């Protein structure tokens, strides 16, 4: 078995999908887990990107169906988490409007992130290392602060925190797990980025979101493809078992092997 075949088998990505079947399967997955967990619904952070938009659509369909079937309200709560002024926050709210999201919470993380960064810098200085946090380091603080706030809200409202990770992120280790904050459930798993876009078109994700370059919002102007040096087109094709440019394949496989620890359970002894 080639490494490509091993990766595809590990991540469970199909070479092609039936969009309606995938939506139904993932909505049912969310509904079943909500009922088994005894929670009141789902919490999803809406970044304004395509992944969170698709996850939002699936969550709302799941909780709407549960509300109708069970005779009690199940909520999907959308959380908006700008750092200061987010230039594309209108896209986040466009997603909420497209799916008629009833419950919306905005939590600006700027002050919390800056305080954490300052405390970290004081800590470094105490061991003789005077520096500001690096751009990447502060970007990670942003990501983790967002998760802290999501869990604070989810705990009070008895909700599950929904992640937006999928196969095209898992292969590169560019996703939320363990040290990055973790989530409770990931309804986009086993899809690649191209397939997520197929679901987005079917669910009615706004065009402005479909047209955006994927970004984790770690710093101004950051994009996934520029940071990783791998296009999502090549990434998706690889996960569908297709032949891609050898240089991109080498880079993708190196990234997969380097980030193996992010896909494994926390090790013990």
Tab-separated table of C-alpha atoms in Angstrom:
chain	number	residue	atom	x	y	z
A	1	UNK	CA	0.000	0.000	0.000
A	2	UNK	CA	1.394	3.400	-0.993
A	3	UNK	CA	1.542	6.254	1.497
A	4	UNK	CA	-1.209	7.998	-0.494
A	5	UNK	CA	-3.476	4.957	-0.168
A	6	UNK	CA	-2.641	4.706	3.540
A	7	UNK	CA	-3.530	8.351	4.130
A	8	UNK	CA	-6.805	8.091	2.218
A	9	UNK	CA	-7.796	5.000	4.198
A	10	UNK	CA	-6.848	6.663	7.498
A	11	UNK	CA	-8.852	9.837	6.794
A	12	UNK	CA	-11.783	8.035	5.142
A	13	UNK	CA	-12.140	10.386	2.170
A	14	UNK	CA	-14.121	9.026	-0.800
A	15	UNK	CA	-13.088	9.665	-4.419
A	16	UNK	CA	-16.553	11.135	-5.048
A	17	UNK	CA	-19.691	11.752	-3.031
A	18	UNK	CA	-23.460	11.972	-3.321
A	19	UNK	CA	-24.104	15.397	-1.812
A	20	UNK	CA	-27.670	14.730	-0.623
A	21	UNK	CA	-26.622	11.482	1.041
A	22	UNK	CA	-23.676	13.160	2.760
A	23	UNK	CA	-25.835	15.973	4.124
A	24	UNK	CA	-28.412	13.501	5.437
A	25	UNK	CA	-25.758	11.287	7.019
A	26	UNK	CA	-24.058	14.203	8.763
A	27	UNK	CA	-27.276	15.769	10.038
A	28	UNK	CA	-28.313	12.393	11.459
A	29	UNK	CA	-24.866	12.018	13.033
A	30	UNK	CA	-25.295	15.353	14.831
A	31	UNK	CA	-28.830	14.548	15.952
A	32	UNK	CA	-27.847	11.163	17.318
A	33	UNK	CA	-24.908	12.554	19.270
A	34	UNK	CA	-26.939	15.407	20.732
A	35	UNK	CA	-29.525	12.935	22.019
A	36	UNK	CA	-26.921	10.520	23.385
A	37	UNK	CA	-25.094	13.349	25.133
A	38	UNK	CA	-28.214	14.783	26.771
A	39	UNK	CA	-27.334	18.337	25.728
A	40	UNK	CA	-29.547	21.202	24.580
A	41	UNK	CA	-27.960	21.608	21.159
A	42	UNK	CA	-24.854	22.761	19.365
A	43	UNK	CA	-22.453	25.699	19.397
A	44	UNK	CA	-20.575	26.673	16.247
A	45	UNK	CA	-18.070	29.491	15.759
A	46	UNK	CA	-18.868	31.209	12.452
A	47	UNK	CA	-15.662	32.622	11.011
A	48	UNK	CA	-17.061	33.751	7.676
A	49	UNK	CA	-15.280	30.907	5.856
A	50	UNK	CA	-16.763	28.027	3.921
A	51	UNK	CA	-16.071	25.279	6.473
A	52	UNK	CA	-17.861	26.952	9.369
A	53	UNK	CA	-20.678	27.975	7.010
A	54	UNK	CA	-21.293	24.353	5.986
A	55	UNK	CA	-21.066	23.167	9.592
A	56	UNK	CA	-23.574	25.873	10.577
A	57	UNK	CA	-26.020	24.700	7.925
A	58	UNK	CA	-25.754	21.101	9.129
A	59	UNK	CA	-26.132	22.111	12.786
A	60	UNK	CA	-29.227	24.200	12.186
A	61	UNK	CA	-30.885	21.466	10.160
A	62	UNK	CA	-30.091	18.973	12.921
A	63	UNK	CA	-31.447	21.076	15.795
A	64	UNK	CA	-34.500	22.191	13.825
A	65	UNK	CA	-35.379	18.569	13.098
A	66	UNK	CA	-34.831	17.556	16.724
A	67	UNK	CA	-37.050	20.405	17.932
A	68	UNK	CA	-39.842	19.277	15.641
A	69	UNK	CA	-39.438	15.578	16.429
A	70	UNK	CA	-38.990	15.797	20.198
A	71	UNK	CA	-41.355	18.632	21.077
A	72	UNK	CA	-38.701	20.659	22.933
A	73	UNK	CA	-36.320	23.281	21.665
A	74	UNK	CA	-32.824	22.287	20.633
A	75	UNK	CA	-30.569	25.258	19.891
A	76	UNK	CA	-27.810	26.016	17.453
A	77	UNK	CA	-25.864	28.956	18.864
A	78	UNK	CA	-23.572	30.806	16.461
A	79	UNK	CA	-20.544	32.561	17.943
A	80	UNK	CA	-18.719	35.422	16.213
A	81	UNK	CA	-15.182	36.007	17.485
A	82	UNK	CA	-13.399	39.005	15.949
A	83	UNK	CA	-10.014	40.187	17.133
A	84	UNK	CA	-10.640	43.913	17.338
A	85	UNK	CA	-12.218	44.927	14.041
A	86	UNK	CA	-12.737	41.998	11.670
A	87	UNK	CA	-12.899	43.329	8.122
A	88	UNK	CA	-14.947	40.395	6.807
A	89	UNK	CA	-17.309	39.910	9.740
A	90	UNK	CA	-20.205	40.743	7.407
A	91	UNK	CA	-19.604	37.321	5.828
A	92	UNK	CA	-20.077	35.648	9.205
A	93	UNK	CA	-23.393	37.405	9.701
A	94	UNK	CA	-24.402	36.645	6.098
A	95	UNK	CA	-24.061	32.950	6.933
A	96	UNK	CA	-26.268	33.402	9.999
A	97	UNK	CA	-28.874	35.203	7.908
A	98	UNK	CA	-28.770	32.620	5.119
A	99	UNK	CA	-29.625	29.862	7.596
A	100	UNK	CA	-32.069	31.920	9.716
A	101	UNK	CA	-29.909	31.478	12.809
A	102	UNK	CA	-31.877	32.543	15.868
A	103	UNK	CA	-29.172	32.575	18.561
A	104	UNK	CA	-26.081	34.714	17.933
A	105	UNK	CA	-23.304	35.756	20.354
A	106	UNK	CA	-20.354	38.010	19.544
A	107	UNK	CA	-17.244	37.771	21.744
A	108	UNK	CA	-14.359	40.074	20.837
A	109	UNK	CA	-11.117	38.335	21.804
A	110	UNK	CA	-8.696	41.262	21.377
A	111	UNK	CA	-8.335	42.301	25.022
A	112	UNK	CA	-8.049	38.724	26.303
A	113	UNK	CA	-5.444	37.795	23.669
A	114	UNK	CA	-3.360	40.885	24.373
A	115	UNK	CA	-3.408	40.202	28.112
A	116	UNK	CA	-2.330	36.586	27.586
A	117	UNK	CA	0.455	37.715	25.242
A	118	UNK	CA	1.637	40.238	27.840
A	119	UNK	CA	1.677	37.638	30.616
A	120	UNK	CA	3.611	35.238	28.362
A	121	UNK	CA	6.169	37.963	27.614
A	122	UNK	CA	6.572	38.664	31.341
A	123	UNK	CA	7.100	34.946	31.854
A	124	UNK	CA	9.793	34.805	29.188
A	125	UNK	CA	11.493	37.859	30.655
A	126	UNK	CA	11.647	36.165	34.074
A	127	UNK	CA	13.991	33.532	32.629
A	128	UNK	CA	16.125	36.100	30.821
A	129	UNK	CA	14.415	35.894	27.406
A	130	UNK	CA	13.093	39.358	26.597
A	131	UNK	CA	10.976	39.249	23.488
A	132	UNK	CA	7.513	39.863	22.079
A	133	UNK	CA	5.482	36.823	21.103
A	134	UNK	CA	6.125	35.854	17.512
A	135	UNK	CA	3.416	36.365	14.898
A	136	UNK	CA	2.743	32.636	14.834
A	137	UNK	CA	2.771	32.397	18.617
A	138	UNK	CA	0.234	35.183	19.013
A	139	UNK	CA	-1.842	33.624	16.206
A	140	UNK	CA	-2.015	30.426	18.225
A	141	UNK	CA	-3.106	32.388	21.293
A	142	UNK	CA	-5.962	33.812	19.209
A	143	UNK	CA	-7.080	30.340	18.146
A	144	UNK	CA	-6.940	28.958	21.671
A	145	UNK	CA	-8.644	31.970	23.230
A	146	UNK	CA	-11.503	31.489	20.815
A	147	UNK	CA	-11.854	27.891	21.994
A	148	UNK	CA	-11.801	28.905	25.685
A	149	UNK	CA	-14.689	31.281	25.052
A	150	UNK	CA	-16.619	28.706	23.058
A	151	UNK	CA	-16.369	26.210	25.892
A	152	UNK	CA	-17.300	28.829	28.497
A	153	UNK	CA	-20.509	29.519	26.600
A	154	UNK	CA	-21.186	25.872	25.776
A	155	UNK	CA	-20.855	24.854	29.421
A	156	UNK	CA	-23.385	27.433	30.590
A	157	UNK	CA	-25.860	26.569	27.838
A	158	UNK	CA	-25.276	22.777	27.916
A	159	UNK	CA	-24.202	22.599	24.277
A	160	UNK	CA	-21.646	20.610	22.282
A	161	UNK	CA	-18.847	22.552	20.609
A	162	UNK	CA	-18.779	21.769	16.901
A	163	UNK	CA	-15.528	21.690	14.950
A	164	UNK	CA	-15.080	22.455	11.263
A	165	UNK	CA	-12.147	20.126	10.589
A	166	UNK	CA	-12.109	17.882	7.526
A	167	UNK	CA	-9.745	15.606	5.636
A	168	UNK	CA	-7.961	18.375	3.759
A	169	UNK	CA	-7.040	19.981	7.081
A	170	UNK	CA	-6.291	16.727	8.896
A	171	UNK	CA	-3.717	15.657	6.294
A	172	UNK	CA	-1.658	18.790	6.947
A	173	UNK	CA	-2.241	18.954	10.715
A	174	UNK	CA	-3.851	22.344	10.141
A	175	UNK	CA	-6.863	21.785	12.337
A	176	UNK	CA	-8.186	22.087	15.888
A	177	UNK	CA	-7.172	19.264	18.217
A	178	UNK	CA	-5.741	18.858	21.702
A	179	UNK	CA	-3.122	21.603	22.079
A	180	UNK	CA	-5.094	23.831	19.737
A	181	UNK	CA	-8.173	23.704	21.914
A	182	UNK	CA	-10.108	20.627	20.730
A	183	UNK	CA	-13.828	20.353	19.984
A	184	UNK	CA	-16.608	17.889	20.849
A	185	UNK	CA	-17.743	16.748	17.415
A	186	UNK	CA	-16.625	17.185	13.786
A	187	UNK	CA	-19.409	16.684	11.226
A	188	UNK	CA	-17.161	17.458	8.234
A	189	UNK	CA	-14.708	14.617	8.880
A	190	UNK	CA	-14.029	12.310	5.878
A	191	UNK	CA	-14.682	15.139	3.397
A	192	UNK	CA	-11.981	16.993	1.489
A	193	UNK	CA	-12.110	20.703	0.738
A	194	UNK	CA	-13.635	20.232	-2.704
A	195	UNK	CA	-16.415	18.089	-1.231
A	196	UNK	CA	-17.071	20.657	1.494
A	197	UNK	CA	-17.604	23.157	-1.324
A	198	UNK	CA	-20.112	20.766	-2.935
A	199	UNK	CA	-22.114	20.641	0.285
A	200	UNK	CA	-21.870	24.416	0.580
A	201	UNK	CA	-23.436	24.934	-2.841
A	202	UNK	CA	-26.285	22.555	-1.995
A	203	UNK	CA	-26.944	24.074	1.435
A	204	UNK	CA	-27.064	27.632	0.087
A	205	UNK	CA	-23.921	29.156	1.568
A	206	UNK	CA	-23.648	32.839	0.462
A	207	UNK	CA	-21.575	33.454	-2.669
A	208	UNK	CA	-19.327	35.934	-0.857
A	209	UNK	CA	-18.229	33.092	1.416
A	210	UNK	CA	-17.764	30.639	-1.449
A	211	UNK	CA	-15.441	33.102	-3.182
A	212	UNK	CA	-13.093	33.679	-0.203
A	213	UNK	CA	-9.555	32.352	0.173
A	214	UNK	CA	-9.466	29.886	3.108
A	215	UNK	CA	-7.908	31.343	6.256
A	216	UNK	CA	-7.667	30.495	9.947
A	217	UNK	CA	-7.543	34.209	10.769
A	218	UNK	CA	-4.312	33.856	12.719
A	219	UNK	CA	-3.023	37.240	11.512
A	220	UNK	CA	-3.996	39.895	9.004
A	221	UNK	CA	-3.722	38.571	5.446
A	222	UNK	CA	-2.992	34.980	6.515
A	223	UNK	CA	-4.256	32.252	4.148
A	224	UNK	CA	-3.994	28.487	4.525
A	225	UNK	CA	-2.592	27.900	1.053
A	226	UNK	CA	0.119	30.550	1.344
A	227	UNK	CA	1.161	29.318	4.778
A	228	UNK	CA	1.315	25.665	3.765
A	229	UNK	CA	2.532	26.163	0.205
A	230	UNK	CA	-0.019	23.606	-1.005
A	231	UNK	CA	-3.219	24.388	-2.901
A	232	UNK	CA	-6.485	22.909	-1.722
A	233	UNK	CA	-7.044	21.772	-5.313
A	234	UNK	CA	-3.954	19.560	-5.139
A	235	UNK	CA	-4.783	18.540	-1.582
A	236	UNK	CA	-8.303	17.432	-2.559
A	237	UNK	CA	-7.130	15.636	-5.700
A	238	UNK	CA	-4.545	13.719	-3.657
A	239	UNK	CA	-7.208	12.604	-1.169
A	240	UNK	CA	-9.388	11.438	-4.079
A	241	UNK	CA	-6.576	9.127	-5.184
A	242	UNK	CA	-5.540	11.199	-8.180
A	243	UNK	CA	-2.020	11.883	-9.418
A	244	UNK	CA	-0.756	15.364	-8.581
A	245	UNK	CA	2.478	17.265	-9.198
A	246	UNK	CA	5.319	15.263	-7.547
A	247	UNK	CA	6.632	18.350	-5.740
A	248	UNK	CA	3.214	19.080	-4.215
A	249	UNK	CA	2.816	15.411	-3.324
A	250	UNK	CA	6.174	15.375	-1.566
A	251	UNK	CA	5.323	18.529	0.374
A	252	UNK	CA	1.893	17.186	1.344
A	253	UNK	CA	3.239	13.843	2.522
A	254	UNK	CA	6.039	15.488	4.508
A	255	UNK	CA	3.451	17.678	6.223
A	256	UNK	CA	1.323	14.614	6.991
A	257	UNK	CA	4.218	12.739	8.576
A	258	UNK	CA	5.416	15.805	10.507
A	259	UNK	CA	1.996	16.374	12.068
A	260	UNK	CA	1.158	12.745	12.923
A	261	UNK	CA	1.002	13.624	16.649
A	262	UNK	CA	-1.977	15.907	16.027
A	263	UNK	CA	-4.086	13.046	14.689
A	264	UNK	CA	-3.296	10.566	17.456
A	265	UNK	CA	-4.720	10.242	20.978
A	266	UNK	CA	-2.698	11.942	23.709
A	267	UNK	CA	0.170	9.534	24.481
A	268	UNK	CA	0.704	8.011	27.889
A	269	UNK	CA	3.008	5.416	29.379
